[in-house]
Coordinates of C-alpha atoms and ligand atoms in Angstrom, one line a residue:
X266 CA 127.8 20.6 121.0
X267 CA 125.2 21.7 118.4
X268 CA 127.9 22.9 115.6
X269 CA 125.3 24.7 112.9
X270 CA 128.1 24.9 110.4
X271 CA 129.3 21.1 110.3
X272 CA 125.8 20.0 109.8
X273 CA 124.7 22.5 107.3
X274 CA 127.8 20.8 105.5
X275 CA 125.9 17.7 104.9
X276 CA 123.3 19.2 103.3
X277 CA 125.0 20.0 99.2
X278 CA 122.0 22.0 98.4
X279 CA 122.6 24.8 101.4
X280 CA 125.4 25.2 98.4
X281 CA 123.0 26.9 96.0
X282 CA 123.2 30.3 94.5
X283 CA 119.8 32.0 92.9
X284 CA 121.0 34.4 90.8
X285 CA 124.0 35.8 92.6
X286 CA 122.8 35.5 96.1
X287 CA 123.6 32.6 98.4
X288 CA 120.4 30.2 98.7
X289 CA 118.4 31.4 102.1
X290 CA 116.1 28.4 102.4
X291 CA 113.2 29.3 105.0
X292 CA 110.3 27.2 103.5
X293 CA 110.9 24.2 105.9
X294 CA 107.4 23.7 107.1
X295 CA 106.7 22.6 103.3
X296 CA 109.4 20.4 102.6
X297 CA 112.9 19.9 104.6
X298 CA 116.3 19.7 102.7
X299 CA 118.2 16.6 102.8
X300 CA 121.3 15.5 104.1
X301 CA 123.6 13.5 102.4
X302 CA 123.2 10.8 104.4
X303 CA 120.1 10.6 103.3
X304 CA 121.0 11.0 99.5
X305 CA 123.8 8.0 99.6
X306 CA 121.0 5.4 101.5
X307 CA 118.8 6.0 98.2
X308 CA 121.6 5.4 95.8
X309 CA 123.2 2.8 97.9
X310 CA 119.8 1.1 97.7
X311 CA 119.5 1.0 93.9
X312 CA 123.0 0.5 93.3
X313 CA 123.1 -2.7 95.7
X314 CA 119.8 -4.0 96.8
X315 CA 117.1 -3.1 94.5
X316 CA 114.4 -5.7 94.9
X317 CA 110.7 -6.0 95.6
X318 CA 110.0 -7.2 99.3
X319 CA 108.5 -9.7 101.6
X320 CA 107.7 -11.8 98.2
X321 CA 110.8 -13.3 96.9
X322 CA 113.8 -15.3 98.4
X323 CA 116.4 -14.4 96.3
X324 CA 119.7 -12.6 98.1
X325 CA 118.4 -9.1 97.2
X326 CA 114.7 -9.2 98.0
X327 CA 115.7 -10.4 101.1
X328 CA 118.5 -7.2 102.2
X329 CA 116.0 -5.3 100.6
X330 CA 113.6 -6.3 103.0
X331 CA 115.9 -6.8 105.6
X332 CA 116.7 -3.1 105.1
X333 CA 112.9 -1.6 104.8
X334 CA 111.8 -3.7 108.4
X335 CA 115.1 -2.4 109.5
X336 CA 113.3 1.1 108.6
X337 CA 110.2 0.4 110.2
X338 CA 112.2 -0.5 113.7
X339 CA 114.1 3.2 113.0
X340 CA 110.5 5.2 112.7
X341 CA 108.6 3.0 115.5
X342 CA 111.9 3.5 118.0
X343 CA 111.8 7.7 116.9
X344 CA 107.9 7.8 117.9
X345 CA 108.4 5.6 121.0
X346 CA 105.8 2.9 119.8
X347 CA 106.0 0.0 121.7
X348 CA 106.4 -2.5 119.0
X349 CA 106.2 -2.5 114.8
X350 CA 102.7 -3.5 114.6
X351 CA 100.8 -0.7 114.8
X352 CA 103.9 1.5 112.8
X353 CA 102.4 1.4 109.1
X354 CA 104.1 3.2 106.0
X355 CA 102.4 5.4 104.1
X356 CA 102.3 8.2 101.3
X357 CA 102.4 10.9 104.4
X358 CA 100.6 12.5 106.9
X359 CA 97.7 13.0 104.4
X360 CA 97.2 9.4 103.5
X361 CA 98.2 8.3 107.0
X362 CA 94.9 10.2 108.1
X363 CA 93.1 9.3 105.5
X364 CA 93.4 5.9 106.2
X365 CA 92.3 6.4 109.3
X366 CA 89.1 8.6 108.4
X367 CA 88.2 6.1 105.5
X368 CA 89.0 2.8 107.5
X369 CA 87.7 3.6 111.0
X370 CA 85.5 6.5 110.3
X371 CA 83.8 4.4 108.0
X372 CA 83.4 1.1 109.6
X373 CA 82.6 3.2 113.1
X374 CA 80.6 6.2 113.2
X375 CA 77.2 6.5 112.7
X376 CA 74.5 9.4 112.0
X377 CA 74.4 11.8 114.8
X378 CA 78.2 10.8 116.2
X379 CA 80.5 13.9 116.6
X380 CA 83.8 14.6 115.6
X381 CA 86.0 17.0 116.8
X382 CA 88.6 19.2 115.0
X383 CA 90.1 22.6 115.4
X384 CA 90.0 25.5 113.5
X385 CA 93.4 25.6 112.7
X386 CA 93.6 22.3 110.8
X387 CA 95.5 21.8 107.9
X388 CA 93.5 20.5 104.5
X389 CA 94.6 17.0 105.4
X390 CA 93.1 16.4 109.0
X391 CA 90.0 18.3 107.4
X392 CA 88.9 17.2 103.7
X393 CA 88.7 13.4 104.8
X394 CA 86.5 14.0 108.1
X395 CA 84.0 16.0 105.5
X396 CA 83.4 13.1 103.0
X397 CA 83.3 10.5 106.3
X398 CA 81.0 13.1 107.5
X399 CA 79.3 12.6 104.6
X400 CA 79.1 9.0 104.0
X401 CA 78.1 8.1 107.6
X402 CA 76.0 11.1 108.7
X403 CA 78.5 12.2 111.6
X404 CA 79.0 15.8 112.3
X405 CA 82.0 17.8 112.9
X406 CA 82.6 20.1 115.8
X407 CA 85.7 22.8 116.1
X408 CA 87.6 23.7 118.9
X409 CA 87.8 27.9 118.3
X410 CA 91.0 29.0 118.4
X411 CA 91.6 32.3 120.6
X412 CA 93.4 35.6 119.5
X413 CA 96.7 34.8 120.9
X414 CA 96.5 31.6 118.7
X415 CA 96.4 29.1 121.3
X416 CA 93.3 26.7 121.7
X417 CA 90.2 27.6 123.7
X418 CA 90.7 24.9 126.2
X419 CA 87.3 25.7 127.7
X420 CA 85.1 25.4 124.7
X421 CA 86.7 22.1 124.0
X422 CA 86.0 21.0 127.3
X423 CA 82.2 21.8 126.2
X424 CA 82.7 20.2 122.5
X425 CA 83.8 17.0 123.7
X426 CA 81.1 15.2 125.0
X427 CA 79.0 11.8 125.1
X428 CA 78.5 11.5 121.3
X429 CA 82.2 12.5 120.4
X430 CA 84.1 9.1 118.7
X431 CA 86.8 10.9 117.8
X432 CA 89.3 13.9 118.8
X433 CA 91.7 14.8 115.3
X434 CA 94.0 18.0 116.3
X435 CA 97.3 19.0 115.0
X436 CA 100.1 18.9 117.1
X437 CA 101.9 22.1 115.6
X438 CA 100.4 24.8 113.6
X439 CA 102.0 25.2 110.3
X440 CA 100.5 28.7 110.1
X441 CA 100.4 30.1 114.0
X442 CA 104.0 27.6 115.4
X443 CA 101.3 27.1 118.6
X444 CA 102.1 24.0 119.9
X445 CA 99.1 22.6 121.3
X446 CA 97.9 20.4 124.4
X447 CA 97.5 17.2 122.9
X448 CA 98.2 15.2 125.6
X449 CA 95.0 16.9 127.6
X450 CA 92.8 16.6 124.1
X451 CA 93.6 13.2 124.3
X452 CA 92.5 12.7 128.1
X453 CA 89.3 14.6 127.0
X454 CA 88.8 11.6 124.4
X455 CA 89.1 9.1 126.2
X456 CA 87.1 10.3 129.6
X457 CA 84.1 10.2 127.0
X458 CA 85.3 7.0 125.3
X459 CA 86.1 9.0 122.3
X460 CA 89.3 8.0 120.4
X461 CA 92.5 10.9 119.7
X462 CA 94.5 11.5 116.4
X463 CA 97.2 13.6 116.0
X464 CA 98.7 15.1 113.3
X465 CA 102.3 15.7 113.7
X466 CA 103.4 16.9 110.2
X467 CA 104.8 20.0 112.2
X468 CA 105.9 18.0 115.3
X469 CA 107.9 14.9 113.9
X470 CA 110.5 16.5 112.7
X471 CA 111.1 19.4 115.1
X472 CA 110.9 17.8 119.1
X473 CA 110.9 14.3 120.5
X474 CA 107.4 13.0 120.1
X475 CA 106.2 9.8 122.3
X476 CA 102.9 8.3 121.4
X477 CA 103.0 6.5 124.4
X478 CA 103.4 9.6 126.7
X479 CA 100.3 11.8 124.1
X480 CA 98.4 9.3 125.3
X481 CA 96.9 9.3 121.2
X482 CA 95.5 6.4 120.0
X483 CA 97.0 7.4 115.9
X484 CA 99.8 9.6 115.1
X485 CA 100.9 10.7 111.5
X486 CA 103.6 12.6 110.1
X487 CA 105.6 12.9 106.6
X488 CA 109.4 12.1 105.8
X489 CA 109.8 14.6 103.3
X490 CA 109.4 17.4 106.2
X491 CA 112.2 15.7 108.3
X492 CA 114.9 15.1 105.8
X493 CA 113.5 12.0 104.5
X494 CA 112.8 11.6 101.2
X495 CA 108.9 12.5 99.5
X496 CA 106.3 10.0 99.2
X497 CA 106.7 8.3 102.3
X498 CA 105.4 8.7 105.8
X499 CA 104.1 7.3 109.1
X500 CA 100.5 6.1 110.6
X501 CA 100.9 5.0 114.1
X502 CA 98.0 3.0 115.1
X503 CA 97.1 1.4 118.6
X504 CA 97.2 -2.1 116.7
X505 CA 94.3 -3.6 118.7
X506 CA 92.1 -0.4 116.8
X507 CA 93.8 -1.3 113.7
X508 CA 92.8 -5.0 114.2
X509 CA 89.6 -4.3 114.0
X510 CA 89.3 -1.7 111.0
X511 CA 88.8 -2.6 107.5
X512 CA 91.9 -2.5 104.8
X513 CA 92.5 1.1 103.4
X514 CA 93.5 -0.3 100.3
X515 CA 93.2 -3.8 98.4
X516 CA 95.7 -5.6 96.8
X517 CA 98.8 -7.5 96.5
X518 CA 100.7 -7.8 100.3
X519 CA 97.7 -7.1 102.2
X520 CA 96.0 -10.2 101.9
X521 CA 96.5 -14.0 103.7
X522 CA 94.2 -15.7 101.2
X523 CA 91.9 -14.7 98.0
X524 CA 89.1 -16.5 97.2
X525 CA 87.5 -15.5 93.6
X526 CA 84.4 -14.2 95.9
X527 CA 86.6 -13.3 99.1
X528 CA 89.3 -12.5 100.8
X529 CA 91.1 -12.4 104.0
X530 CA 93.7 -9.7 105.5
X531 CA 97.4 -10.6 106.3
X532 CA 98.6 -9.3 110.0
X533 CA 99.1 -5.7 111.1
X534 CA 101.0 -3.9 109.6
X535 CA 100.5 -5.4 106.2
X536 CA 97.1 -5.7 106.2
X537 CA 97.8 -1.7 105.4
X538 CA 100.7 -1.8 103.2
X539 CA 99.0 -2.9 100.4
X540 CA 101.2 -3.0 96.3
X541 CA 104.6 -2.5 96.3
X542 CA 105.3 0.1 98.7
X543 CA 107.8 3.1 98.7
X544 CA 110.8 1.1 99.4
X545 CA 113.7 3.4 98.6
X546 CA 112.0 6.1 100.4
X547 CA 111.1 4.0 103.6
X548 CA 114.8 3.0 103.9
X549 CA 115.9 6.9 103.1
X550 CA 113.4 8.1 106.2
X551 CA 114.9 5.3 108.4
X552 CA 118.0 6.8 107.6
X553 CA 116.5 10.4 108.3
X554 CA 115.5 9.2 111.3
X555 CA 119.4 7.8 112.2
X556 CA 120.5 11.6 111.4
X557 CA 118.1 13.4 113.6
X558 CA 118.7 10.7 116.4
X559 CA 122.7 11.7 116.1
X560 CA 122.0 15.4 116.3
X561 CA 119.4 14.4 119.6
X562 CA 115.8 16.0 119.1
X563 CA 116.1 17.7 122.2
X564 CA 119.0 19.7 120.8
X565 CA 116.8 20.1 117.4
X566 CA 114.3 21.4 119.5
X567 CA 116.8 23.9 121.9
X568 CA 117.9 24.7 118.8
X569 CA 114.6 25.7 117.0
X570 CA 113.2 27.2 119.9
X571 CA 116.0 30.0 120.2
X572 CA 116.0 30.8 116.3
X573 CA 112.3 31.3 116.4
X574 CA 111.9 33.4 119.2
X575 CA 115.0 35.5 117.8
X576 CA 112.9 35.3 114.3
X577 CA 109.6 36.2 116.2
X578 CA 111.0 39.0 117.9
X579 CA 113.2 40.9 114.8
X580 CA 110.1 40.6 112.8
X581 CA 108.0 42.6 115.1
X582 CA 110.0 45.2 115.4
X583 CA 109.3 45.7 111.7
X584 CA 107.0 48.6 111.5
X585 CA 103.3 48.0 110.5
X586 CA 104.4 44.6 110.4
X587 CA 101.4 41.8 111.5
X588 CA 102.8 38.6 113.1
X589 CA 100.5 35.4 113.8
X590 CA 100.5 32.9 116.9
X591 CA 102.0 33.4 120.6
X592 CA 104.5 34.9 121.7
X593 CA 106.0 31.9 123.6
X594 CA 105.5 28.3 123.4
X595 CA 106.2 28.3 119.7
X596 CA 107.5 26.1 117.2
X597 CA 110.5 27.5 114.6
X598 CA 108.1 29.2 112.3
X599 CA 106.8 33.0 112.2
X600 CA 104.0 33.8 109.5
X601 CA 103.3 37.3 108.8
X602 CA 102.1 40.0 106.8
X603 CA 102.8 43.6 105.8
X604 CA 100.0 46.3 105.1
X605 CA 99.9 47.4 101.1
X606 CA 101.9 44.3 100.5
X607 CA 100.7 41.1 99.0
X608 CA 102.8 37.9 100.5
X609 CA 103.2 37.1 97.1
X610 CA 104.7 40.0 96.2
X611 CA 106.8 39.9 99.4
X612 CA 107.8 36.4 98.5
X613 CA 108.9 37.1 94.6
X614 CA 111.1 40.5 96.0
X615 CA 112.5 38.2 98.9
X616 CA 113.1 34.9 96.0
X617 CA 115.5 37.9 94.1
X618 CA 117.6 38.1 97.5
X619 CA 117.8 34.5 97.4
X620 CA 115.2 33.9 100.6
X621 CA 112.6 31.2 99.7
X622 CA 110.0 31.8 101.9
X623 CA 106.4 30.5 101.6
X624 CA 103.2 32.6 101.2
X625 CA 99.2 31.6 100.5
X626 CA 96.8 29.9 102.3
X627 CA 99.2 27.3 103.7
X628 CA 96.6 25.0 103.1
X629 CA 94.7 26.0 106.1
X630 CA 91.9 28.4 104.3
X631 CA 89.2 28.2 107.6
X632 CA 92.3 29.2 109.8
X633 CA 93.0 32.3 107.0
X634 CA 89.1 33.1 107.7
X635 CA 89.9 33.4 111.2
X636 CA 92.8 35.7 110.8
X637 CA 90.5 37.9 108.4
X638 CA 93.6 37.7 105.9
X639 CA 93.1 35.8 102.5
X640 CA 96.9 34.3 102.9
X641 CA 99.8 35.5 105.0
X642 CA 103.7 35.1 104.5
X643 CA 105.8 32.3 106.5
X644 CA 109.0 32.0 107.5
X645 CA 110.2 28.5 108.5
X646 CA 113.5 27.1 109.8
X647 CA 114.9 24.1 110.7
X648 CA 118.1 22.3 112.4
X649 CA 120.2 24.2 109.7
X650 CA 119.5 27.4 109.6
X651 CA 121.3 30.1 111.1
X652 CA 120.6 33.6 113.3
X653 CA 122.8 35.1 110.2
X654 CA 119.9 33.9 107.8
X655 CA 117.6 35.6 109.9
X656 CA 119.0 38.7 109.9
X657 CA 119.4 38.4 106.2
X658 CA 115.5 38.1 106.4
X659 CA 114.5 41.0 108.2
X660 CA 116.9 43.1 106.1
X661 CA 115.1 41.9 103.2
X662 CA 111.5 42.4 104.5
X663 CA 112.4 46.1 105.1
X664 CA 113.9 46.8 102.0
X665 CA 111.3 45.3 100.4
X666 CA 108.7 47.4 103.1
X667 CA 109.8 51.0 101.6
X668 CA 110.0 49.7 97.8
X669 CA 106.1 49.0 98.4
X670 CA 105.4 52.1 100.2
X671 CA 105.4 54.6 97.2
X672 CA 102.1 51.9 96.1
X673 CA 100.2 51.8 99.5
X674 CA 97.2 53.1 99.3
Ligands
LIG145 N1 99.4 18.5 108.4 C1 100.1 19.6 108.6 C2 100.0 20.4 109.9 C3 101.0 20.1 107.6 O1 101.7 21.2 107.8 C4 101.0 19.4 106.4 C5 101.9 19.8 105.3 O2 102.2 21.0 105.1 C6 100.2 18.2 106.3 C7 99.4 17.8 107.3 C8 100.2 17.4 105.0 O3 101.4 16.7 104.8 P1 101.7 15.9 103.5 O4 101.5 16.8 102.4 O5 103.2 15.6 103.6 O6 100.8 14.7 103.5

């Protein structure tokens, strides 16, 4: 059985006080909390096994890369990739698809080739298709995104077409919770011959994701937003693409032999993993990985689904009250926003009730544009977080609702 209070136990911080109230931590879309579990597998690291990998043959280089390989098993097993080859570490979803937009985009597209996004991207699977764009002379297309905050299937039907090379989409919004139909962008792609990335920063971590049944060709996602720890994350490649792409990065790792005028590349996935990577961290997602395996994602998922519909619908009964995305279909967040209140003056009254929330842009400023709102508030949740906490919330929100009203205008 899902037991909410026996897991929120393994996570110390869920402890906090700010000020006198109890912590309320809803700002799980921007980083998750981590379990203990997770906290001993760093310090057992550095108290045992500290040592640089792959290079040395002393006893601790090699538990110490015993134990970051043993990661890499844990991650490609959690994303269903058929073997390690293609299963790279990285920074996090923002390197992951950089890497991909520098090293394929690159190497691959020329002036006149097509690109297509949606208008709900975050920053990350954004910024580095505009400076390919700019170095090769590609063009990027957008897939709109409709009122109710799910795709326009049609139009991207229409978008994707003969000169398309590439199909980048998110998986989960981070602003809307739509979950969208990856699997059909990715059978779009590849009627035209067109490759498909997806960005599962908001996926990973919340449902059971299998590359093999997206039918993508690269998936990335970030530790740090499923209990792992920061500065380390995931680019799945299909290896045979990533065989033929240039290194990301040069340096020590990545390379079979140097030559004072050239160089060749080691096998996939080194050829990627180039200095001394995040060790510590990579071991500390694999054991992320082991605790989100023992709770089952489908249960994760059951479990997110029902606290953000609950969220979804005791937020719109708040009166005046704007919520963003579908009504079904969702993800566990709920963004929102309140006439005659900034969310960043909702967010500072709800941080002195000890309920971090998140408000801004999100990192998504075309999507904002869209909305017709310069940022929005956002309420996040995870695996431990609790109807109670919700509650707590929507209290909050309308206290805070009639302490603005003597100000609207
Ligand atoms: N993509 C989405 C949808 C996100 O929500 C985020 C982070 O919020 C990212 C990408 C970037 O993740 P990171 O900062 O871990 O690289």
């Amino acid at each position: 059985m899902y037991d909410v209070a026996k897991i929120r136990r393994d996570f110390p911080i869920l402890n906090r006080r700010v000020g006198e109230k109890p912590l309320v931590y809803l700002d799980n879309a921007a980083t998750s909390q981590k379990p203990r579990q997770v906290i001993n597998a760093l310090s057992e690291y550095y108290e045992l096994h500290n040592a640089n990998i792959h290079r040395a043959v002393h006893l601790l280089a090699e538990e110490a890369t015993a134990a970051y390989e043993e990661a890499r098993g844990k991650l490609g097993r959690f994303l269903g990739a058929p073997d390690t080859t293609g299963l790279i570490f990285t920074r996090g979803t923002t390197e992951s698809i950089n890497l991909v937009a520098y090293a394929w985009g690159r190497k691959f597209l020329r002036e006149g080739d097509e690109v297509v996004l949606t208008e709900s991207e975050h920053h990350s699977n954004l910024v580095p298709w505009q400076l390919t764009a700019q170095a090769t002379g590609a063009k990027l297309h957008f897939i709109p995104v409709l009122d109710d905050g799910t795709l326009d299937m049609e139009e991207a039907e229409r978008l994707i077409g003969p000169r398309t090379r590439m199909v980048a989409a998110i998986h989960a919004s981070n602003v809307l919770g739509t979950i969208n139909p990856v699997e059909k962008l990715a059978a779009l792609a590849h009627e035209v011959g067109a490759l498909m990335l997806v960005d599962g920063a908001q996926s990973a971590p919340h449902t059971p994701v299998d590359v093999a049944s997206l039918g993508c060709d690269f998936f990335a996602c970030s530790g740090h937003k499923m209990l792992g720890p920061t500065g380390v994350g995931v680019l799945w490649g299909r290896p045979e693409l990533l065989e033929e792409m240039d290194p990301f990065m040069g340096g020590g790792e990545m390379i079979r032999e140097v030559h004072l005028d050239y160089s060749t590349w080691n096998d996939l996935p080194y050829k990627f993993e180039a200095g001394t990577m995040n060790i510590a961290q990579a071991i500390g997602l694999g054991a992320a990985v082991d605790y989100l395996e023992g709770l089952g994602m489908q249960h994760v998922r059951e479990h997110e689904r029902r606290l953000g519909e609950y969220a979804y619908r005791r937020l719109s009964d708040i009166e005046g009250i704007t919520t963003y995305g579908p009504k079904e279909g969702r993800t566990g967040l709920v963004s929102f926003s309140l006439p005659d209140v900034h969310p960043h003056d909702l967010s500072q009254l709800l941080n002195d009730e000890g309920i971090a929330i998140r408000s801004g842009h999100h990192c998504v400023q075309p999507l904002m544009r869209r909305l017709g709102v310069p940022a929005t508030a956002r309420a996040s949740f995870y695996l431990y977080n609790t109807e109670d906490e919700v509650d707590t919330l929507v209290e909050a929100i309308s206290h805070a609702r009639e302490f603005f009203r003597p100000f609207a205008v």
